[in-house]
Short mmCIF file of C-alpha atoms in Angstrom, two decimals:
data_model
loop_
_atom_site.label_atom_id
_atom_site.label_comp_id
_atom_site.label_asym_id
_atom_site.label_seq_id
_atom_site.Cartn_x
_atom_site.Cartn_y
_atom_site.Cartn_z
CA MET A 24 13.80 -6.95 -1.69
CA ALA A 25 12.08 -10.15 -1.09
CA PRO A 26 14.73 -12.76 -2.01
CA ALA A 27 12.46 -15.78 -1.22
CA ALA A 28 9.52 -14.51 -3.33
CA ARG A 29 8.51 -16.53 -6.34
CA ILE A 30 8.08 -14.52 -9.53
CA ALA A 31 5.74 -14.85 -12.42
CA ALA A 32 6.14 -12.63 -15.46
CA TYR A 33 3.29 -11.56 -17.75
CA LYS A 34 4.29 -10.21 -21.15
CA VAL A 35 2.48 -7.09 -22.22
CA PHE A 36 4.97 -5.16 -24.29
CA TRP A 37 5.73 -5.77 -27.96
CA THR A 38 7.96 -4.32 -30.59
CA ASP A 39 6.44 -2.57 -33.53
CA ARG A 40 8.22 -4.13 -36.67
CA SER A 41 8.03 -0.98 -38.64
CA SER A 42 9.10 1.65 -36.16
CA GLY A 43 11.08 -0.52 -33.76
CA GLU A 44 9.25 1.03 -30.77
CA MET A 45 7.78 -0.82 -27.88
CA TYR A 46 4.11 -0.60 -27.10
CA ALA A 47 1.59 -2.12 -24.82
CA ASP A 48 -2.23 -2.59 -25.58
CA GLU A 49 -4.67 -2.09 -22.72
CA SER A 50 -6.21 -5.40 -23.56
CA ASP A 51 -2.92 -7.14 -22.88
CA ILE A 52 -2.36 -5.27 -19.70
CA ILE A 53 -5.91 -6.14 -18.48
CA ALA A 54 -5.45 -9.80 -19.55
CA ALA A 55 -2.05 -10.02 -17.60
CA VAL A 56 -3.71 -8.57 -14.43
CA ASN A 57 -6.69 -10.89 -14.65
CA GLN A 58 -4.33 -13.86 -15.26
CA GLY A 59 -2.15 -12.79 -12.19
CA VAL A 60 -5.29 -12.67 -10.07
CA ALA A 61 -6.35 -16.06 -11.29
CA ASP A 62 -2.81 -17.51 -10.65
CA GLY A 63 -3.16 -16.30 -7.01
CA VAL A 64 -0.34 -13.70 -6.96
CA ASP A 65 -0.05 -11.43 -3.89
CA VAL A 66 1.73 -8.60 -5.50
CA LEU A 67 1.66 -7.03 -8.95
CA SER A 68 4.55 -4.69 -10.01
CA LEU A 69 3.70 -2.77 -12.98
CA SER A 70 6.35 -0.38 -14.51
CA LEU A 71 3.89 1.06 -16.93
CA GLY A 72 2.74 4.63 -17.78
CA GLY A 73 1.06 6.72 -20.35
CA MET A 74 -2.31 7.40 -18.66
CA ASP A 75 -4.21 10.36 -19.99
CA PRO A 76 -4.58 12.91 -17.14
CA ASN A 77 -8.07 13.53 -18.42
CA ASP A 78 -9.11 9.88 -17.76
CA ASN A 79 -11.28 9.01 -14.85
CA TYR A 80 -11.10 6.33 -12.18
CA PHE A 81 -13.42 3.97 -13.96
CA ASN A 82 -10.65 3.26 -16.58
CA ASP A 83 -8.86 1.35 -13.71
CA LEU A 84 -11.53 -1.05 -12.81
CA ALA A 85 -9.33 -4.10 -13.62
CA PHE A 86 -6.81 -2.95 -11.05
CA MET A 87 -9.73 -2.20 -8.47
CA ARG A 88 -11.03 -5.74 -8.89
CA ALA A 89 -7.51 -7.15 -8.43
CA ASN A 90 -7.31 -5.06 -5.25
CA ALA A 91 -10.69 -6.64 -4.14
CA ALA A 92 -9.11 -10.14 -4.61
CA GLY A 93 -6.47 -8.97 -2.17
CA VAL A 94 -3.67 -8.22 -4.75
CA PHE A 95 -1.30 -5.39 -3.76
CA ILE A 96 -0.41 -3.31 -6.90
CA ALA A 97 2.65 -1.06 -7.21
CA PHE A 98 2.55 1.29 -10.32
CA ALA A 99 5.23 3.58 -11.57
CA ALA A 100 4.50 7.24 -11.38
CA GLY A 101 6.19 8.01 -14.77
CA ASN A 102 9.32 9.70 -15.94
CA ALA A 103 7.96 12.97 -17.25
CA GLY A 104 9.76 15.08 -14.72
CA ALA A 105 8.85 18.18 -12.91
CA PRO A 106 6.61 20.88 -14.27
CA GLY A 107 8.49 23.03 -16.89
CA GLN A 108 11.11 20.39 -17.48
CA SER A 109 12.01 19.43 -21.00
CA GLN A 110 10.88 15.84 -20.43
CA GLY A 111 7.21 16.73 -20.05
CA GLY A 112 6.62 20.32 -19.27
CA GLY A 113 3.36 21.69 -17.82
CA TYR A 114 1.71 19.91 -14.86
CA ARG A 115 0.41 16.75 -16.54
CA THR A 116 3.24 14.51 -15.50
CA VAL A 117 2.13 11.91 -12.92
CA ASP A 118 0.66 8.64 -14.26
CA ASN A 119 -1.41 6.14 -12.47
CA PHE A 120 -3.50 8.15 -10.01
CA ALA A 121 -6.19 5.82 -8.79
CA PRO A 122 -6.55 5.20 -5.11
CA PHE A 123 -6.54 1.37 -5.15
CA PHE A 124 -2.88 1.11 -5.97
CA LEU A 125 0.42 2.46 -4.73
CA THR A 126 2.00 5.08 -7.21
CA VAL A 127 5.71 5.20 -6.85
CA GLY A 128 8.16 7.98 -7.61
CA ALA A 129 11.88 7.78 -7.76
CA SER A 130 14.65 9.03 -5.72
CA THR A 131 18.46 8.91 -5.31
CA ILE A 132 20.03 6.81 -2.62
CA ALA A 133 22.94 7.51 -0.39
CA ARG A 134 26.08 5.91 -1.87
CA GLY A 135 29.49 5.67 -0.42
CA ALA A 136 31.73 2.70 -0.19
CA SER A 137 35.44 2.08 0.61
CA LEU A 138 37.28 -1.14 0.00
CA ALA A 139 40.59 0.42 1.05
CA SER A 140 40.74 -1.56 4.27
CA ALA A 141 39.95 -4.86 2.69
CA ALA A 142 42.36 -4.54 -0.21
CA ALA A 143 45.18 -3.35 2.11
CA ALA A 144 44.63 -6.29 4.41
CA ALA A 145 44.72 -8.67 1.48
CA GLY A 146 47.73 -7.01 -0.29
CA THR A 147 46.76 -7.22 -3.84
CA GLN A 148 43.11 -7.94 -4.46
CA SER A 149 41.04 -8.47 -7.66
CA LEU A 150 37.70 -6.77 -7.48
CA PRO A 151 34.80 -6.95 -10.01
CA LEU A 152 33.90 -3.53 -11.29
CA ASN A 153 30.23 -4.55 -11.69
CA ALA A 154 30.16 -5.06 -7.76
CA ILE A 155 31.41 -1.43 -7.64
CA ALA A 156 28.82 -0.08 -9.93
CA GLY A 157 26.03 -0.36 -7.36
CA ALA A 158 28.12 2.04 -5.12
CA ALA A 159 28.74 4.68 -7.59
CA SER A 160 26.48 7.20 -9.31
CA THR A 161 26.89 8.71 -12.74
CA ASN A 162 28.87 11.58 -11.24
CA SER A 163 30.97 9.34 -8.93
CA THR A 164 34.59 9.05 -9.01
CA VAL A 165 36.48 5.78 -8.53
CA ASN A 166 39.79 6.46 -6.95
CA CYS A 167 42.12 3.53 -7.67
CA ASN A 168 45.46 3.15 -5.87
CA GLY A 169 46.79 0.26 -7.88
CA THR A 170 46.98 -1.20 -11.28
CA GLY A 171 44.03 -1.95 -13.60
CA SER A 172 43.01 -4.57 -16.06
CA GLY A 173 40.25 -4.97 -18.58
CA ASN A 174 38.55 -1.71 -19.28
CA SER A 175 39.30 -0.32 -15.93
CA THR A 176 41.43 2.90 -15.29
CA GLY A 177 43.48 4.45 -12.77
CA ASN A 178 42.01 7.34 -10.92
CA GLY A 179 39.05 8.75 -12.63
CA THR A 180 35.39 8.09 -13.57
CA MET A 181 34.28 4.52 -13.55
CA PRO A 182 33.81 3.27 -17.10
CA GLY A 183 30.53 2.07 -18.37
CA ASP A 184 28.67 -0.45 -15.99
CA GLY A 185 31.89 -2.34 -15.36
CA SER A 186 30.38 -5.65 -16.37
CA GLY A 187 32.71 -8.56 -16.70
CA THR A 188 35.84 -6.56 -15.69
CA THR A 189 38.09 -6.64 -12.72
CA PHE A 190 40.44 -4.18 -11.05
CA THR A 191 43.51 -5.24 -9.22
CA ALA A 192 44.25 -2.85 -6.39
CA ASP A 193 47.20 -3.13 -4.05
CA GLY A 194 46.48 0.08 -2.34
CA GLY A 195 42.69 0.06 -2.19
CA ILE A 196 39.76 1.42 -3.92
CA THR A 197 37.44 4.16 -2.68
CA PHE A 198 34.35 5.93 -4.00
CA ALA A 199 33.51 9.54 -3.62
CA THR A 200 29.86 10.36 -4.44
CA SER A 201 28.70 13.63 -5.84
CA SER A 202 26.13 14.27 -3.07
CA SER A 203 26.62 14.00 0.72
CA SER A 204 22.93 13.53 1.44
CA ALA A 205 20.03 11.48 0.05
CA PRO A 206 17.34 10.85 -0.90
CA VAL A 207 16.65 13.55 -3.43
CA VAL A 208 13.54 13.32 -5.62
CA ALA A 209 14.88 12.32 -9.11
CA ASP A 210 14.68 14.98 -11.83
CA PHE A 211 12.83 12.64 -14.06
CA SER A 212 10.28 11.44 -11.52
CA SER A 213 6.74 12.60 -12.40
CA ARG A 214 4.99 14.95 -10.07
CA GLY A 215 1.45 16.24 -9.42
CA PRO A 216 -0.90 18.05 -9.49
CA LEU A 217 -2.16 17.12 -12.94
CA ILE A 218 -3.38 20.67 -13.65
CA PRO A 219 -2.04 24.05 -12.57
CA PRO A 220 -3.44 24.88 -9.09
CA SER A 221 -4.57 28.26 -10.36
CA ALA A 222 -6.94 26.65 -12.81
CA THR A 223 -10.26 27.21 -10.87
CA ALA A 224 -12.85 27.19 -13.63
CA GLN A 225 -13.44 23.43 -13.77
CA PRO A 226 -14.15 20.94 -11.01
CA PRO A 227 -11.19 19.05 -9.49
CA GLN A 228 -9.73 16.52 -11.97
CA PRO A 229 -8.92 13.05 -10.60
CA GLY A 230 -5.24 13.74 -10.37
CA ASN A 231 -5.73 16.81 -8.10
CA ALA A 232 -8.23 15.25 -5.66
CA ILE A 233 -5.87 12.48 -4.47
CA LEU A 234 -2.22 13.02 -3.65
CA LYS A 235 0.04 11.14 -6.13
CA PRO A 236 2.65 9.83 -6.16
CA ASP A 237 1.98 8.09 -2.90
CA ILE A 238 5.68 7.47 -1.99
CA ILE A 239 9.18 7.45 -3.38
CA GLY A 240 11.80 4.84 -3.39
CA PRO A 241 15.31 4.06 -4.92
CA GLY A 242 15.25 4.63 -8.79
CA VAL A 243 18.55 6.19 -9.75
CA ASP A 244 21.61 4.41 -11.04
CA LEU A 245 20.57 1.01 -9.86
CA LEU A 246 22.49 -2.19 -10.78
CA ALA A 247 19.96 -4.27 -12.69
CA ALA A 248 19.80 -7.12 -15.11
CA ALA A 249 19.99 -5.99 -18.64
CA PRO A 250 17.35 -7.30 -21.03
CA GLY A 251 18.38 -9.86 -23.47
CA LYS A 252 21.50 -10.86 -21.55
CA LYS A 253 22.44 -13.98 -19.61
CA ILE A 254 24.18 -14.04 -16.16
CA GLY A 255 27.90 -14.06 -16.92
CA ASP A 256 27.63 -12.37 -20.41
CA PRO A 257 29.37 -9.08 -20.88
CA GLY A 258 26.86 -6.33 -20.16
CA ALA A 259 24.52 -8.56 -18.29
CA LEU A 260 24.34 -5.89 -15.63
CA ALA A 261 23.53 -2.30 -16.28
CA ARG A 262 23.02 0.90 -14.29
CA LEU A 263 19.34 1.92 -14.90
CA SER A 264 17.17 4.81 -13.69
CA GLY A 265 13.47 5.38 -13.67
CA THR A 266 10.19 5.04 -11.63
CA SER A 267 10.25 1.61 -13.21
CA MET A 268 13.28 0.83 -11.18
CA ALA A 269 11.76 2.26 -8.03
CA THR A 270 8.42 0.38 -8.45
CA PRO A 271 9.83 -3.23 -7.95
CA HIS A 272 11.58 -1.99 -4.68
CA LEU A 273 8.15 -1.14 -3.23
CA ALA A 274 6.44 -4.23 -4.63
CA GLY A 275 9.09 -6.35 -3.01
CA LEU A 276 8.73 -4.58 0.35
CA ALA A 277 4.93 -5.11 -0.01
CA ALA A 278 5.64 -8.88 -0.26
CA LEU A 279 7.54 -8.69 2.97
CA ILE A 280 4.62 -7.08 4.75
CA ILE A 281 2.19 -9.61 3.30
CA GLN A 282 4.35 -12.39 4.45
CA LYS A 283 4.17 -11.11 8.10
CA PHE A 284 0.51 -9.97 7.94
CA PRO A 285 -1.23 -12.19 5.38
CA ASN A 286 -4.70 -11.02 6.43
CA TRP A 287 -4.04 -7.33 5.70
CA SER A 288 -5.86 -5.66 2.88
CA PRO A 289 -3.80 -4.00 0.12
CA ALA A 290 -4.85 -0.68 1.49
CA GLN A 291 -3.42 -1.51 4.89
CA VAL A 292 -0.11 -2.57 3.21
CA MET A 293 -0.02 0.78 1.49
CA SER A 294 -0.88 2.61 4.61
CA ALA A 295 2.01 0.91 6.56
CA MET A 296 4.44 2.00 3.93
CA MET A 297 3.18 5.61 3.66
CA THR A 298 2.61 6.46 7.34
CA THR A 299 6.02 5.34 8.38
CA ALA A 300 7.87 6.84 5.29
CA ARG A 301 10.60 9.37 6.04
CA VAL A 302 10.55 13.05 5.13
CA THR A 303 14.15 13.82 6.02
CA ASP A 304 17.38 12.76 4.37
CA THR A 305 20.62 11.32 5.70
CA SER A 306 21.72 14.73 6.92
CA SER A 307 18.46 14.95 8.97
CA SER A 308 17.28 17.83 6.76
CA PRO A 309 14.07 17.81 4.77
CA ILE A 310 14.16 15.81 1.58
CA LYS A 311 15.10 17.89 -1.37
CA SER A 312 13.68 18.09 -4.81
CA SER A 313 15.88 17.91 -7.92
CA THR A 314 14.53 21.36 -8.84
CA GLY A 315 15.86 22.90 -5.62
CA GLY A 316 14.35 23.53 -2.36
CA ASP A 317 12.44 21.10 -0.04
CA ALA A 318 10.38 18.48 -1.75
CA THR A 319 6.61 18.89 -1.48
CA PRO A 320 4.12 16.06 -1.18
CA TRP A 321 3.35 16.43 -4.82
CA GLU A 322 6.85 15.33 -5.53
CA MET A 323 7.46 12.74 -2.84
CA GLY A 324 4.02 11.75 -1.73
CA ALA A 325 4.14 10.69 1.93
CA GLY A 326 8.04 10.56 1.82
CA HIS A 327 10.73 7.94 1.20
CA VAL A 328 9.95 4.30 2.13
CA PHE A 329 11.63 3.26 5.46
CA PRO A 330 11.48 -0.51 5.66
CA PRO A 331 12.55 -0.88 9.40
CA ALA A 332 9.28 0.92 10.54
CA MET A 333 6.82 -0.40 8.03
CA LEU A 334 6.45 -3.72 9.68
CA ASN A 335 5.31 -2.12 12.88
CA PRO A 336 3.19 0.92 11.93
CA GLY A 337 0.96 0.94 14.98
CA LEU A 338 -2.22 2.05 12.96
CA THR A 339 -3.27 1.49 9.49
CA TYR A 340 -5.94 3.24 7.28
CA ASP A 341 -8.06 0.53 5.70
CA ALA A 342 -10.33 0.57 2.65
CA ARG A 343 -12.11 -2.33 1.01
CA ASP A 344 -13.93 -2.95 -2.31
CA LYS A 345 -17.23 -1.45 -1.03
CA ASP A 346 -15.45 1.79 -0.12
CA TYR A 347 -13.96 2.07 -3.47
CA GLN A 348 -17.46 1.28 -5.08
CA ASN A 349 -18.95 4.17 -3.10
CA PHE A 350 -16.05 6.30 -3.91
CA LEU A 351 -16.75 5.70 -7.63
CA ALA A 352 -20.38 6.32 -7.08
CA GLY A 353 -19.44 9.71 -5.60
CA GLN A 354 -17.65 10.42 -9.05
CA ASP A 355 -20.49 9.21 -11.38
CA LEU A 356 -23.48 7.41 -9.68
CA THR A 357 -25.13 6.55 -12.92
CA ARG A 358 -22.01 4.81 -14.33
CA ALA A 359 -21.31 3.15 -10.97
CA LYS A 360 -24.71 1.51 -11.03
CA LYS A 361 -23.94 0.07 -14.40
CA GLU A 362 -20.51 -1.19 -13.39
CA PHE A 363 -21.76 -2.64 -10.03
CA PRO A 364 -25.39 -3.99 -10.74
CA GLY A 365 -27.21 -4.99 -7.69
CA VAL A 366 -24.81 -3.32 -5.30
CA SER A 367 -26.27 -0.85 -2.77
CA LEU A 368 -24.24 2.27 -3.26
CA SER A 369 -23.70 5.23 -0.97
CA PRO A 370 -21.85 7.91 -2.83
CA LEU A 371 -18.64 8.87 -1.04
CA ALA A 372 -16.80 12.22 -1.34
CA VAL A 373 -13.16 11.86 -2.45
CA ARG A 374 -12.00 13.51 0.63
CA ASN A 375 -13.63 10.96 2.84
CA LEU A 376 -12.17 7.83 1.18
CA ASN A 377 -10.12 6.38 4.01
CA LEU A 378 -6.59 7.18 2.59
CA PRO A 379 -3.49 7.93 4.67
CA THR A 380 -3.32 11.18 2.95
CA ILE A 381 -5.69 14.21 2.71
CA THR A 382 -5.92 16.39 -0.31
CA LEU A 383 -8.35 19.37 -0.70
CA PRO A 384 -8.04 21.27 -4.01
CA ARG A 385 -9.94 24.62 -4.17
CA LEU A 386 -11.07 24.72 -0.64
CA GLN A 387 -13.69 27.43 0.02
CA GLY A 388 -14.61 28.23 3.49
CA SER A 389 -14.64 25.37 5.77
CA ILE A 390 -14.89 21.54 5.38
CA GLN A 391 -14.78 18.33 7.54
CA VAL A 392 -12.84 15.11 6.67
CA THR A 393 -13.17 11.95 8.56
CA ARG A 394 -10.59 9.15 8.89
CA THR A 395 -10.68 5.70 10.58
CA VAL A 396 -7.62 3.91 11.96
CA THR A 397 -7.24 0.26 12.85
CA ASN A 398 -4.82 -0.68 15.70
CA VAL A 399 -2.48 -3.38 14.29
CA GLY A 400 0.04 -2.91 17.13
CA GLY A 401 -0.95 -6.02 19.09
CA ALA A 402 -2.16 -4.23 22.32
CA GLN A 403 -4.41 -1.53 23.41
CA SER A 404 -2.70 1.85 23.01
CA THR A 405 -3.40 5.56 23.40
CA TYR A 406 -2.41 7.82 20.59
CA SER A 407 -2.16 11.57 20.74
CA VAL A 408 -2.13 13.97 17.77
CA SER A 409 0.30 16.71 16.77
CA GLY A 410 1.15 18.30 13.47
CA LYS A 411 1.41 21.39 11.31
CA ALA A 412 -1.32 23.17 9.57
CA PRO A 413 -0.86 24.22 6.01
CA ALA A 414 -0.17 27.92 5.59
CA GLY A 415 -3.32 29.90 5.51
CA VAL A 416 -5.46 27.20 6.85
CA LYS A 417 -6.78 26.48 10.28
CA VAL A 418 -6.92 22.79 11.14
CA THR A 419 -8.71 21.30 14.19
CA VAL A 420 -8.71 17.53 15.06
CA ALA A 421 -11.34 15.84 17.26
CA PRO A 422 -10.76 14.04 19.31
CA LYS A 423 -7.18 14.84 20.06
CA SER A 424 -6.43 11.39 21.55
CA LEU A 425 -7.51 7.90 20.55
CA THR A 426 -7.51 4.89 22.82
CA VAL A 427 -7.84 1.77 20.51
CA GLY A 428 -7.85 -1.79 21.45
CA ALA A 429 -5.83 -4.33 19.60
CA GLY A 430 -7.57 -5.05 16.19
CA GLN A 431 -10.13 -2.39 16.98
CA LYS A 432 -11.02 0.72 15.06
CA ALA A 433 -11.38 4.42 16.01
CA SER A 434 -12.33 7.47 13.93
CA TYR A 435 -11.44 11.17 14.16
CA THR A 436 -12.46 14.25 12.23
CA LEU A 437 -10.44 17.18 10.87
CA THR A 438 -11.93 20.56 10.17
CA PHE A 439 -10.16 22.73 7.64
CA THR A 440 -11.03 26.49 7.55
CA VAL A 441 -9.42 28.88 5.04
CA ASP A 442 -7.82 31.77 6.87
CA THR A 443 -5.57 33.28 4.22
CA PRO A 444 -6.69 32.53 0.62
CA SER A 445 -4.18 31.47 -2.07
CA LYS A 446 -4.31 29.80 -5.53
CA ASP A 447 -1.30 27.73 -4.47
CA PHE A 448 -1.30 24.36 -2.63
CA LYS A 449 -0.06 24.58 0.91
CA TYR A 450 1.35 21.64 2.91
CA GLY A 451 1.11 20.37 6.44
CA TYR A 452 0.82 17.09 8.32
CA ILE A 453 -0.58 15.31 11.37
CA VAL A 454 1.10 12.66 13.46
CA TRP A 455 -0.57 10.15 15.71
CA ALA A 456 1.94 8.83 18.27
CA ASP A 457 1.75 6.53 21.33
CA ASP A 458 4.26 5.72 24.08
CA GLN A 459 5.25 2.37 22.24
CA GLY A 460 7.33 4.15 19.61
CA HIS A 461 4.63 4.27 16.95
CA SER A 462 4.43 7.42 14.82
CA VAL A 463 1.69 7.46 12.20
CA ARG A 464 2.17 10.47 9.77
CA SER A 465 -0.26 11.80 7.17
CA PRO A 466 0.51 14.70 4.81
CA LEU A 467 -2.13 17.44 4.39
CA VAL A 468 -2.36 19.12 0.98
CA VAL A 469 -4.65 21.99 0.72
CA GLN A 470 -5.43 24.78 -1.85
CA PRO A 471 -7.07 27.49 0.28
CA LEU A 472 -8.88 29.26 -2.51
CA SER A 473 -11.31 31.50 -0.63
CA ARG A 474 -12.94 32.07 2.73
#
């Protein structure tokens, strides 16, 4: 994603000699993060999971401090699947739910390729199957009009990952994918909320107060380097799937944003990705869930990353270290005072943390939420608001237009009022748009519990 980036790797996983299983200690993870900050990295990509959904945000202070140092962090959402699936079951699936890093879910990508014209023009052509692997999914068919060599076949399913083999085609090679539209939220990609939305007896848990995952990206059947192999070795490339595959995509894209805007905060980089994300697929229909039906924000976050728009988002939602400190003070003031001695704290409600998403679990009656945007478009512009209210909820926005100078900030307030109570989460969105082509979208996730 960022071909000129310089990469440093910090080892945190080890193999248990008795069981053969891999594990990572928290102390090693924290040491790696701290070392990365000391080394001056701009981006951390962490394909790690296993967070206890009953944990609180204070357990992620190492990542918050890395964020304060200007380091963008991309974290895998986990591979526990949708509620009720065999991989995880229940609602406790999504990992890594703190607001100071980007939590990444996985999706399929549109695949379809044809080498027929190239092969026909060249007559007989030798083509590496491992180059084909990236264009075919696990259910794809490789239609070969020619003769084969190595472990390749005639018409049929592509064998293995195709590493180190070639196919000689005198009539061309085409690929037929199993799906005509993408992305689709991967079946294994972890979802929210962390507890069933009907569980009303306890106060909102951390994973229900902030929308996670934040975004989805390519994570299914990706051509990747196989561990323990050298370039050129048989099996050096493999088709891999997981939110661990999606996370480096977003980390690389973050590096591109930081290269263009080196003074942006990690929160602004996150905002640029999320507010420009797409919510429709290649057929212009709503992105689908692997479980059937349209994907919800609890499955895809703000949507699927869309690189062409993220470098010109128009507006960004910014949050700095003091905002996160006040946010933690709003969770537990006593502990926050211990963690941040000498800091003047003003407890901040979760809903008013300046995120590009708005999540309101167990809403009763009416409540106000405030957001502040920064104009990064390079010139003064006027933005007008539109959107769709979650079912059963009345939403008003004030003001309805914002005129913001270059580099300046403007705030707006949303008022949410329960109209038709429900124990289920309902979904909507708002979009701020100007006449320069900027469209800044934020999902609204509300559980309208009672009037």
